[in-house]
Amino acid sequence: MAQPLSLAKQLQQHGDFLQITLSNPDGLAPLQFTLTDSTTVHIWDSGVICFEPTNAGDKDIVLSCGVHGNETAPIEICAELVQQVLTGKLVLKQRLLVLFGNPAAINAGTREITENLNRLFSGHHSMGAGLINAERHRAKALEDYVSRFYNEVRVTEAAPRNRYLYDLHTAIRGSRFEKFAVYPFLHDKPWQKAEFEFLQACDVTTVLLMQTPASTFSYYASNSHGADAFTIELGKVQPFGQNDMSRFSKARTALRQLVSEDKVSTQPFDEQQFQLYQVYRAINKQTQEFKLHFADDVQNFTAYPVGTLLATDGDTEYRVEREGEAIIFPNAKVAIGQRAMLMVVPTTVQHNLL
Ligand SMILES: [Zn+2]
């Protein structure tokens, strides 16, 4: 009887790391092997695969998907990229860590199992009740893998490194602007022109600029590791296999270029080609009576005239206060005390751009 192929051999033949991950959602034994192009592959855990090309460039790139388990398009995009590298169709130029965020939720086809993973970073996993569920453990583990990936290379003045983390999502609802990115709060450091150019290469020209710390994965990478980091919303949630992949062709091409070349082809930044927003206020749910006063299927970035009633919460009324004020991420079903929607207003980056 023929010996079963080792996991390393199987992965080099079919490249389906996502399938291996989903068959082992609770963990995978660490494994290391070398591809024919001499790239070293490290599997650190279920959904955690790291590639070290020989003579790597100066970028340390983290791509993550499936932090929300039902957001399939980014999972398919990352699985395809990993498959191309493992099977030798794509040769990497840069160090790369790919993370499938929440394998158990991907298997369940749900956003989360017990708690929103993207509210648990920067140590929030251990606050309050502490490490009480799988998502909290996973958030802590993902932080550790990202730290290990960035810290494994020596950074010197003569050999500086550039760190990136692009956390890929799809939104629950439709959006006036199909794709958009959330740029985490930089604590008044300048917004990066080169990053807007990269986003545009990904077909993302709507950017929400945050002004406060957050418990998201992208803020964690930005704030704790100095990475250029974004939450990127690539469109609307669809079941596996029902994504029209042509809608993501620019993002797929730009991501492939990012990891396999020295430079991504971009156009010079022109703010006129972007829709830039900043948060005007967050509306938190305070009582069980919280109610949204617009249709369930209203799109992100929809704006209403000043004075329009948006929500009521017991005796409190929320009305549009400013011209151009638009809604984003409305969700009446959140727990009491949590954010039920964000109100955003148009802004500019000219005053603080590098
Ligand atoms: Zn998401």
mmCIF file of C-alpha atoms and ligand atoms in Angstrom:
data_model
loop_
_atom_site.group_PDB
_atom_site.id
_atom_site.type_symbol
_atom_site.label_atom_id
_atom_site.label_comp_id
_atom_site.label_asym_id
_atom_site.label_seq_id
_atom_site.Cartn_x
_atom_site.Cartn_y
_atom_site.Cartn_z
ATOM 1 C CA MET A 1 0.000 0.000 0.000
ATOM 2 C CA ALA A 2 1.305 3.448 -0.873
ATOM 3 C CA GLN A 3 2.231 5.712 2.037
ATOM 4 C CA PRO A 4 -0.122 8.669 2.440
ATOM 5 C CA LEU A 5 1.524 11.849 1.245
ATOM 6 C CA SER A 6 2.895 14.078 3.982
ATOM 7 C CA LEU A 7 0.985 17.315 4.632
ATOM 8 C CA ALA A 8 3.902 19.290 3.171
ATOM 9 C CA LYS A 9 3.749 17.267 -0.082
ATOM 10 C CA GLN A 10 -0.021 17.547 -0.282
ATOM 11 C CA LEU A 11 0.146 21.298 0.145
ATOM 12 C CA GLN A 12 2.702 21.640 -2.635
ATOM 13 C CA GLN A 13 0.504 19.561 -4.932
ATOM 14 C CA HIS A 14 -2.942 21.084 -4.372
ATOM 15 C CA GLY A 15 -2.070 24.206 -2.374
ATOM 16 C CA ASP A 16 -5.371 24.133 -0.520
ATOM 17 C CA PHE A 17 -4.320 25.494 2.874
ATOM 18 C CA LEU A 18 -7.864 26.771 3.467
ATOM 19 C CA GLN A 19 -9.238 23.226 3.264
ATOM 20 C CA ILE A 20 -6.555 21.975 5.699
ATOM 21 C CA THR A 21 -7.460 24.870 8.005
ATOM 22 C CA LEU A 22 -11.194 24.199 7.884
ATOM 23 C CA SER A 23 -10.624 20.473 8.555
ATOM 24 C CA ASN A 24 -8.579 21.448 11.642
ATOM 25 C CA PRO A 25 -10.317 24.570 12.980
ATOM 26 C CA ASP A 26 -9.052 24.110 16.530
ATOM 27 C CA GLY A 27 -5.353 23.960 15.726
ATOM 28 C CA LEU A 28 -2.643 22.549 13.458
ATOM 29 C CA ALA A 29 0.742 21.223 14.539
ATOM 30 C CA PRO A 30 3.535 23.570 13.432
ATOM 31 C CA LEU A 31 5.167 22.502 10.176
ATOM 32 C CA GLN A 32 8.022 23.862 8.101
ATOM 33 C CA PHE A 33 9.036 23.000 4.544
ATOM 34 C CA THR A 34 10.755 24.557 1.547
ATOM 35 C CA LEU A 35 9.245 25.231 -1.875
ATOM 36 C CA THR A 36 11.153 24.538 -5.113
ATOM 37 C CA ASP A 37 11.871 28.288 -5.441
ATOM 38 C CA SER A 38 13.561 28.046 -1.954
ATOM 39 C CA THR A 39 10.845 30.008 -0.149
ATOM 40 C CA THR A 40 10.472 28.636 3.374
ATOM 41 C CA VAL A 41 6.907 27.921 4.477
ATOM 42 C CA HIS A 42 5.982 27.925 8.166
ATOM 43 C CA ILE A 43 2.570 26.770 9.303
ATOM 44 C CA TRP A 44 2.149 28.086 12.829
ATOM 45 C CA ASP A 45 -1.462 27.120 13.478
ATOM 46 C CA SER A 46 -4.819 26.555 11.843
ATOM 47 C CA GLY A 47 -5.248 29.436 9.393
ATOM 48 C CA VAL A 48 -1.752 30.801 10.010
ATOM 49 C CA ILE A 49 0.840 30.438 7.235
ATOM 50 C CA CYS A 50 4.055 32.387 6.862
ATOM 51 C CA PHE A 51 6.316 32.593 3.808
ATOM 52 C CA GLU A 52 9.974 33.639 3.866
ATOM 53 C CA PRO A 53 11.449 34.062 0.383
ATOM 54 C CA THR A 54 15.229 34.012 0.089
ATOM 55 C CA ASN A 55 16.537 37.524 -0.624
ATOM 56 C CA ALA A 56 13.255 39.033 0.499
ATOM 57 C CA GLY A 57 12.574 42.732 -0.093
ATOM 58 C CA ASP A 58 12.052 45.268 2.695
ATOM 59 C CA LYS A 59 8.328 44.697 3.242
ATOM 60 C CA ASP A 60 6.748 42.550 5.957
ATOM 61 C CA ILE A 61 3.176 41.997 4.785
ATOM 62 C CA VAL A 62 0.262 40.554 6.750
ATOM 63 C CA LEU A 63 -2.946 39.755 4.868
ATOM 64 C CA SER A 64 -5.905 38.676 6.952
ATOM 65 C CA CYS A 65 -9.395 37.499 6.082
ATOM 66 C CA GLY A 66 -12.198 35.613 7.787
ATOM 67 C CA VAL A 67 -11.965 37.617 11.015
ATOM 68 C CA HIS A 68 -15.721 37.541 10.378
ATOM 69 C CA GLY A 69 -16.428 33.956 9.293
ATOM 70 C CA ASN A 70 -19.152 34.636 6.720
ATOM 71 C CA GLU A 71 -17.182 37.226 4.734
ATOM 72 C CA THR A 72 -16.253 34.838 1.975
ATOM 73 C CA ALA A 73 -14.785 36.924 -0.852
ATOM 74 C CA PRO A 74 -11.614 37.906 1.050
ATOM 75 C CA ILE A 75 -11.230 34.281 2.204
ATOM 76 C CA GLU A 76 -11.382 33.145 -1.421
ATOM 77 C CA ILE A 77 -8.909 35.854 -2.472
ATOM 78 C CA CYS A 78 -6.384 34.883 0.242
ATOM 79 C CA ALA A 79 -6.864 31.137 -0.320
ATOM 80 C CA GLU A 80 -6.155 31.632 -4.022
ATOM 81 C CA LEU A 81 -3.014 33.665 -3.299
ATOM 82 C CA VAL A 82 -1.695 31.054 -0.848
ATOM 83 C CA GLN A 83 -2.464 28.292 -3.343
ATOM 84 C CA GLN A 84 -0.549 30.070 -6.102
ATOM 85 C CA VAL A 85 2.494 30.445 -3.853
ATOM 86 C CA LEU A 86 2.415 26.850 -2.555
ATOM 87 C CA THR A 87 2.087 25.373 -6.047
ATOM 88 C CA GLY A 88 4.860 27.555 -7.467
ATOM 89 C CA LYS A 89 2.641 29.691 -9.743
ATOM 90 C CA LEU A 90 3.528 32.864 -7.864
ATOM 91 C CA VAL A 91 7.045 33.572 -6.594
ATOM 92 C CA LEU A 92 7.171 35.875 -3.596
ATOM 93 C CA LYS A 93 9.479 38.848 -3.328
ATOM 94 C CA GLN A 94 8.376 39.921 0.169
ATOM 95 C CA ARG A 95 7.884 38.171 3.516
ATOM 96 C CA LEU A 96 4.217 37.306 3.874
ATOM 97 C CA LEU A 97 1.948 36.146 6.698
ATOM 98 C CA VAL A 98 -1.569 35.093 5.688
ATOM 99 C CA LEU A 99 -4.191 34.722 8.416
ATOM 100 C CA PHE A 100 -7.595 33.070 8.149
ATOM 101 C CA GLY A 101 -8.982 34.769 11.242
ATOM 102 C CA ASN A 102 -11.792 32.631 12.623
ATOM 103 C CA PRO A 103 -11.818 29.089 11.133
ATOM 104 C CA ALA A 104 -14.637 27.842 13.404
ATOM 105 C CA ALA A 105 -16.894 30.704 12.282
ATOM 106 C CA ILE A 106 -15.936 30.116 8.624
ATOM 107 C CA ASN A 107 -17.060 26.483 9.058
ATOM 108 C CA ALA A 108 -20.288 27.634 10.705
ATOM 109 C CA GLY A 109 -20.893 30.219 7.952
ATOM 110 C CA THR A 110 -21.439 32.889 10.595
ATOM 111 C CA ARG A 111 -19.873 36.241 11.431
ATOM 112 C CA GLU A 112 -18.778 34.930 14.842
ATOM 113 C CA ILE A 113 -19.337 32.018 17.220
ATOM 114 C CA THR A 114 -19.840 33.941 20.476
ATOM 115 C CA GLU A 115 -18.207 37.356 20.153
ATOM 116 C CA ASN A 116 -17.125 39.785 17.439
ATOM 117 C CA LEU A 117 -13.423 38.951 16.948
ATOM 118 C CA ASN A 118 -12.729 42.397 15.502
ATOM 119 C CA ARG A 119 -13.595 44.075 18.839
ATOM 120 C CA LEU A 120 -11.018 42.057 20.829
ATOM 121 C CA PHE A 121 -7.598 43.311 19.766
ATOM 122 C CA SER A 122 -5.074 45.529 21.561
ATOM 123 C CA GLY A 123 -5.570 43.445 24.682
ATOM 124 C CA HIS A 124 -9.397 43.708 24.776
ATOM 125 C CA HIS A 125 -9.405 39.867 24.651
ATOM 126 C CA SER A 126 -8.171 39.813 28.244
ATOM 127 C CA MET A 127 -10.245 42.675 29.639
ATOM 128 C CA GLY A 128 -13.544 42.313 31.499
ATOM 129 C CA ALA A 129 -14.317 38.646 31.899
ATOM 130 C CA GLY A 130 -10.939 37.700 30.362
ATOM 131 C CA LEU A 131 -10.156 34.789 28.025
ATOM 132 C CA ILE A 132 -13.593 33.172 28.331
ATOM 133 C CA ASN A 133 -14.283 32.039 24.763
ATOM 134 C CA ALA A 134 -12.640 30.835 21.564
ATOM 135 C CA GLU A 135 -12.693 34.269 19.897
ATOM 136 C CA ARG A 136 -10.853 35.839 22.832
ATOM 137 C CA HIS A 137 -8.181 33.136 22.687
ATOM 138 C CA ARG A 138 -7.915 33.545 18.926
ATOM 139 C CA ALA A 139 -7.516 37.347 19.152
ATOM 140 C CA LYS A 140 -4.652 36.898 21.591
ATOM 141 C CA ALA A 141 -3.061 34.204 19.416
ATOM 142 C CA LEU A 142 -3.367 36.361 16.280
ATOM 143 C CA GLU A 143 -1.646 39.234 18.095
ATOM 144 C CA ASP A 144 1.169 36.870 19.068
ATOM 145 C CA TYR A 145 1.582 35.590 15.486
ATOM 146 C CA VAL A 146 1.694 39.121 14.087
ATOM 147 C CA SER A 147 4.273 40.156 16.718
ATOM 148 C CA ARG A 148 6.374 37.096 15.965
ATOM 149 C CA PHE A 149 6.229 37.754 12.223
ATOM 150 C CA TYR A 150 7.294 41.395 12.516
ATOM 151 C CA ASN A 151 9.887 40.783 15.225
ATOM 152 C CA GLU A 152 11.625 37.840 13.566
ATOM 153 C CA VAL A 153 13.514 40.152 11.221
ATOM 154 C CA ARG A 154 16.145 42.398 12.608
ATOM 155 C CA VAL A 155 15.390 46.048 11.968
ATOM 156 C CA THR A 156 18.442 48.287 11.881
ATOM 157 C CA GLU A 157 18.996 51.842 10.789
ATOM 158 C CA ALA A 158 20.888 50.544 7.770
ATOM 159 C CA ALA A 159 18.145 48.048 6.961
ATOM 160 C CA PRO A 160 14.757 49.547 7.838
ATOM 161 C CA ARG A 161 11.641 47.438 7.271
ATOM 162 C CA ASN A 162 8.182 48.474 6.166
ATOM 163 C CA ARG A 163 5.300 46.765 7.887
ATOM 164 C CA TYR A 164 1.810 46.318 6.463
ATOM 165 C CA LEU A 165 -1.426 44.693 7.574
ATOM 166 C CA TYR A 166 -4.461 44.622 5.323
ATOM 167 C CA ASP A 167 -7.455 43.088 7.069
ATOM 168 C CA LEU A 168 -9.936 42.179 4.348
ATOM 169 C CA HIS A 169 -13.682 42.171 4.977
ATOM 170 C CA THR A 170 -17.018 42.451 3.233
ATOM 171 C CA ALA A 171 -19.853 44.498 4.719
ATOM 172 C CA ILE A 172 -23.215 43.151 5.927
ATOM 173 C CA ARG A 173 -25.139 45.735 3.922
ATOM 174 C CA GLY A 174 -24.711 47.357 0.548
ATOM 175 C CA SER A 175 -22.785 50.592 0.292
ATOM 176 C CA ARG A 176 -23.163 53.765 -1.745
ATOM 177 C CA PHE A 177 -19.459 53.243 -2.388
ATOM 178 C CA GLU A 178 -19.042 49.518 -2.929
ATOM 179 C CA LYS A 179 -15.512 49.290 -1.532
ATOM 180 C CA PHE A 180 -14.116 51.335 1.307
ATOM 181 C CA ALA A 181 -11.285 51.272 3.798
ATOM 182 C CA VAL A 182 -11.051 52.239 7.452
ATOM 183 C CA TYR A 183 -7.783 54.030 8.220
ATOM 184 C CA PRO A 184 -7.064 53.512 11.944
ATOM 185 C CA PHE A 185 -6.311 56.457 14.217
ATOM 186 C CA LEU A 186 -2.646 57.444 13.827
ATOM 187 C CA HIS A 187 -2.423 59.584 16.984
ATOM 188 C CA ASP A 188 -1.911 62.681 14.814
ATOM 189 C CA LYS A 189 0.912 61.207 12.726
ATOM 190 C CA PRO A 190 0.374 62.078 9.045
ATOM 191 C CA TRP A 191 -1.816 59.988 6.749
ATOM 192 C CA GLN A 192 0.334 58.201 4.150
ATOM 193 C CA LYS A 193 0.013 59.264 0.519
ATOM 194 C CA ALA A 194 1.529 55.960 -0.650
ATOM 195 C CA GLU A 195 -1.212 54.059 1.171
ATOM 196 C CA PHE A 196 -3.990 56.027 -0.544
ATOM 197 C CA GLU A 197 -2.269 55.209 -3.823
ATOM 198 C CA PHE A 198 -2.194 51.505 -2.952
ATOM 199 C CA LEU A 199 -5.874 51.585 -1.955
ATOM 200 C CA GLN A 200 -6.742 53.182 -5.269
ATOM 201 C CA ALA A 201 -4.842 50.398 -7.056
ATOM 202 C CA CYS A 202 -7.165 48.010 -5.152
ATOM 203 C CA ASP A 203 -10.174 49.977 -6.504
ATOM 204 C CA VAL A 204 -10.812 51.467 -3.048
ATOM 205 C CA THR A 205 -11.288 55.252 -3.145
ATOM 206 C CA THR A 206 -13.587 55.755 -0.158
ATOM 207 C CA VAL A 207 -11.697 56.007 3.114
ATOM 208 C CA LEU A 208 -12.961 56.551 6.626
ATOM 209 C CA LEU A 209 -10.280 58.268 8.746
ATOM 210 C CA MET A 210 -10.590 57.348 12.419
ATOM 211 C CA GLN A 211 -9.813 59.805 15.222
ATOM 212 C CA THR A 212 -9.875 57.489 18.230
ATOM 213 C CA PRO A 213 -8.241 54.186 19.251
ATOM 214 C CA ALA A 214 -10.205 51.025 18.480
ATOM 215 C CA SER A 215 -10.235 47.335 19.331
ATOM 216 C CA THR A 216 -9.860 46.312 15.676
ATOM 217 C CA PHE A 217 -7.094 44.214 14.154
ATOM 218 C CA SER A 218 -5.934 47.055 11.899
ATOM 219 C CA TYR A 219 -5.646 49.558 14.762
ATOM 220 C CA TYR A 220 -3.665 46.951 16.720
ATOM 221 C CA ALA A 221 -1.127 46.504 13.894
ATOM 222 C CA SER A 222 -0.895 50.241 13.318
ATOM 223 C CA ASN A 223 -0.578 51.268 16.937
ATOM 224 C CA SER A 224 1.433 48.363 18.385
ATOM 225 C CA HIS A 225 3.733 47.674 15.430
ATOM 226 C CA GLY A 226 3.834 50.893 13.413
ATOM 227 C CA ALA A 227 2.379 49.045 10.430
ATOM 228 C CA ASP A 228 0.527 50.755 7.623
ATOM 229 C CA ALA A 229 -2.738 48.992 8.368
ATOM 230 C CA PHE A 230 -6.313 49.121 7.109
ATOM 231 C CA THR A 231 -9.642 47.390 7.450
ATOM 232 C CA ILE A 232 -10.706 47.028 3.825
ATOM 233 C CA GLU A 233 -14.350 46.377 2.968
ATOM 234 C CA LEU A 234 -14.451 44.838 -0.502
ATOM 235 C CA GLY A 235 -18.214 44.700 -1.112
ATOM 236 C CA LYS A 236 -21.240 42.908 0.254
ATOM 237 C CA VAL A 237 -21.317 39.529 2.038
ATOM 238 C CA GLN A 238 -22.196 36.580 -0.233
ATOM 239 C CA PRO A 239 -22.105 32.802 0.421
ATOM 240 C CA PHE A 240 -19.012 30.820 -0.705
ATOM 241 C CA GLY A 241 -18.876 30.327 -4.464
ATOM 242 C CA GLN A 242 -21.419 33.118 -5.103
ATOM 243 C CA ASN A 243 -18.929 35.958 -5.250
ATOM 244 C CA ASP A 244 -18.441 37.558 -8.627
ATOM 245 C CA MET A 245 -14.640 37.467 -8.489
ATOM 246 C CA SER A 246 -14.347 39.907 -11.411
ATOM 247 C CA ARG A 247 -15.499 42.636 -8.992
ATOM 248 C CA PHE A 248 -12.282 42.095 -7.058
ATOM 249 C CA SER A 249 -9.885 41.835 -9.990
ATOM 250 C CA LYS A 250 -8.055 45.090 -9.209
ATOM 251 C CA ALA A 251 -7.618 44.157 -5.536
ATOM 252 C CA ARG A 252 -6.382 40.675 -6.458
ATOM 253 C CA THR A 253 -3.879 42.085 -8.951
ATOM 254 C CA ALA A 254 -2.629 44.757 -6.540
ATOM 255 C CA LEU A 255 -2.214 42.257 -3.690
ATOM 256 C CA ARG A 256 -0.347 39.840 -5.984
ATOM 257 C CA GLN A 257 1.954 42.669 -7.067
ATOM 258 C CA LEU A 258 2.467 43.777 -3.485
ATOM 259 C CA VAL A 259 3.818 40.388 -2.400
ATOM 260 C CA SER A 260 5.654 39.365 -5.573
ATOM 261 C CA GLU A 261 7.275 42.610 -6.747
ATOM 262 C CA ASP A 262 9.271 45.521 -5.373
ATOM 263 C CA LYS A 263 6.584 48.062 -6.210
ATOM 264 C CA VAL A 264 2.884 48.125 -6.970
ATOM 265 C CA SER A 265 1.879 50.140 -10.055
ATOM 266 C CA THR A 266 -0.075 53.104 -8.749
ATOM 267 C CA GLN A 267 -1.235 56.550 -9.848
ATOM 268 C CA PRO A 268 -0.079 59.695 -8.025
ATOM 269 C CA PHE A 269 -2.434 60.636 -5.191
ATOM 270 C CA ASP A 270 -5.172 63.078 -6.152
ATOM 271 C CA GLU A 271 -7.619 63.770 -3.354
ATOM 272 C CA GLN A 272 -10.327 64.725 -5.885
ATOM 273 C CA GLN A 273 -10.571 61.048 -6.830
ATOM 274 C CA PHE A 274 -11.364 59.994 -3.251
ATOM 275 C CA GLN A 275 -14.335 60.213 -0.927
ATOM 276 C CA LEU A 276 -12.805 60.891 2.481
ATOM 277 C CA TYR A 277 -14.847 60.792 5.674
ATOM 278 C CA GLN A 278 -14.201 61.205 9.348
ATOM 279 C CA VAL A 279 -16.299 60.112 12.291
ATOM 280 C CA TYR A 280 -18.620 62.831 13.548
ATOM 281 C CA ARG A 281 -20.180 60.750 16.347
ATOM 282 C CA ALA A 282 -20.843 57.175 17.424
ATOM 283 C CA ILE A 283 -24.355 56.276 18.537
ATOM 284 C CA ASN A 284 -24.399 53.627 21.243
ATOM 285 C CA LYS A 285 -27.379 51.478 22.112
ATOM 286 C CA GLN A 286 -28.481 52.349 25.653
ATOM 287 C CA THR A 287 -31.763 50.509 26.089
ATOM 288 C CA GLN A 288 -33.597 47.482 24.720
ATOM 289 C CA GLU A 289 -35.957 49.959 22.955
ATOM 290 C CA PHE A 290 -33.243 51.173 20.567
ATOM 291 C CA LYS A 291 -34.776 51.443 17.109
ATOM 292 C CA LEU A 292 -33.499 52.570 13.715
ATOM 293 C CA HIS A 293 -35.896 54.760 11.735
ATOM 294 C CA PHE A 294 -34.755 53.826 8.241
ATOM 295 C CA ALA A 295 -35.144 50.707 6.108
ATOM 296 C CA ASP A 296 -33.106 47.609 6.981
ATOM 297 C CA ASP A 297 -31.427 47.558 3.598
ATOM 298 C CA VAL A 298 -30.260 51.179 3.600
ATOM 299 C CA GLN A 299 -26.738 51.474 2.209
ATOM 300 C CA ASN A 300 -23.626 52.517 4.118
ATOM 301 C CA PHE A 301 -22.742 56.208 3.464
ATOM 302 C CA THR A 302 -26.375 57.181 2.868
ATOM 303 C CA ALA A 303 -26.947 60.832 3.867
ATOM 304 C CA TYR A 304 -30.286 62.418 4.879
ATOM 305 C CA PRO A 305 -31.317 66.072 5.217
ATOM 306 C CA VAL A 306 -30.519 67.854 8.483
ATOM 307 C CA GLY A 307 -33.239 67.132 11.054
ATOM 308 C CA THR A 308 -34.175 63.659 9.765
ATOM 309 C CA LEU A 309 -34.963 61.229 12.591
ATOM 310 C CA LEU A 310 -32.415 58.395 12.460
ATOM 311 C CA ALA A 311 -33.006 56.448 15.648
ATOM 312 C CA THR A 312 -34.788 56.486 18.974
ATOM 313 C CA ASP A 313 -33.588 54.909 22.182
ATOM 314 C CA GLY A 314 -36.279 55.127 24.869
ATOM 315 C CA ASP A 315 -36.850 58.892 25.198
ATOM 316 C CA THR A 316 -33.705 59.861 23.291
ATOM 317 C CA GLU A 317 -34.014 60.939 19.645
ATOM 318 C CA TYR A 318 -31.120 60.974 17.194
ATOM 319 C CA ARG A 319 -31.506 63.332 14.243
ATOM 320 C CA VAL A 320 -29.148 64.374 11.448
ATOM 321 C CA GLU A 321 -27.192 67.342 12.809
ATOM 322 C CA ARG A 322 -24.836 68.278 9.984
ATOM 323 C CA GLU A 323 -24.944 68.727 6.233
ATOM 324 C CA GLY A 324 -23.503 65.638 4.519
ATOM 325 C CA GLU A 325 -23.657 63.544 7.709
ATOM 326 C CA ALA A 326 -23.930 59.908 6.589
ATOM 327 C CA ILE A 327 -24.648 56.613 8.327
ATOM 328 C CA ILE A 328 -22.294 53.682 8.419
ATOM 329 C CA PHE A 329 -22.433 50.196 10.018
ATOM 330 C CA PRO A 330 -25.960 50.580 11.487
ATOM 331 C CA ASN A 331 -26.931 47.528 13.545
ATOM 332 C CA ALA A 332 -29.773 47.714 16.077
ATOM 333 C CA LYS A 333 -29.063 44.157 17.252
ATOM 334 C CA VAL A 334 -25.818 44.930 19.091
ATOM 335 C CA ALA A 335 -25.606 44.388 22.854
ATOM 336 C CA ILE A 336 -26.554 47.279 25.161
ATOM 337 C CA GLY A 337 -23.623 49.657 25.545
ATOM 338 C CA GLN A 338 -22.210 48.741 22.112
ATOM 339 C CA ARG A 339 -22.032 50.952 19.035
ATOM 340 C CA ALA A 340 -25.246 50.786 17.007
ATOM 341 C CA MET A 341 -24.009 53.068 14.206
ATOM 342 C CA LEU A 342 -21.394 55.588 13.227
ATOM 343 C CA MET A 343 -22.183 58.984 11.764
ATOM 344 C CA VAL A 344 -19.526 60.293 9.395
ATOM 345 C CA VAL A 345 -18.921 63.594 7.608
ATOM 346 C CA PRO A 346 -16.792 64.478 4.570
ATOM 347 C CA THR A 347 -13.229 65.555 5.336
ATOM 348 C CA THR A 348 -9.849 66.239 3.758
ATOM 349 C CA VAL A 349 -6.293 65.037 4.433
ATOM 350 C CA GLN A 350 -4.413 67.951 2.889
ATOM 351 C CA HIS A 351 -3.372 69.400 6.245
ATOM 352 C CA ASN A 352 -1.672 66.217 7.481
ATOM 353 C CA LEU A 353 -0.368 64.102 4.609
ATOM 354 C CA LEU A 354 3.072 62.557 4.058
HETATM 355 ZN ZN ZN B 1 -16.087 42.060 8.671
#
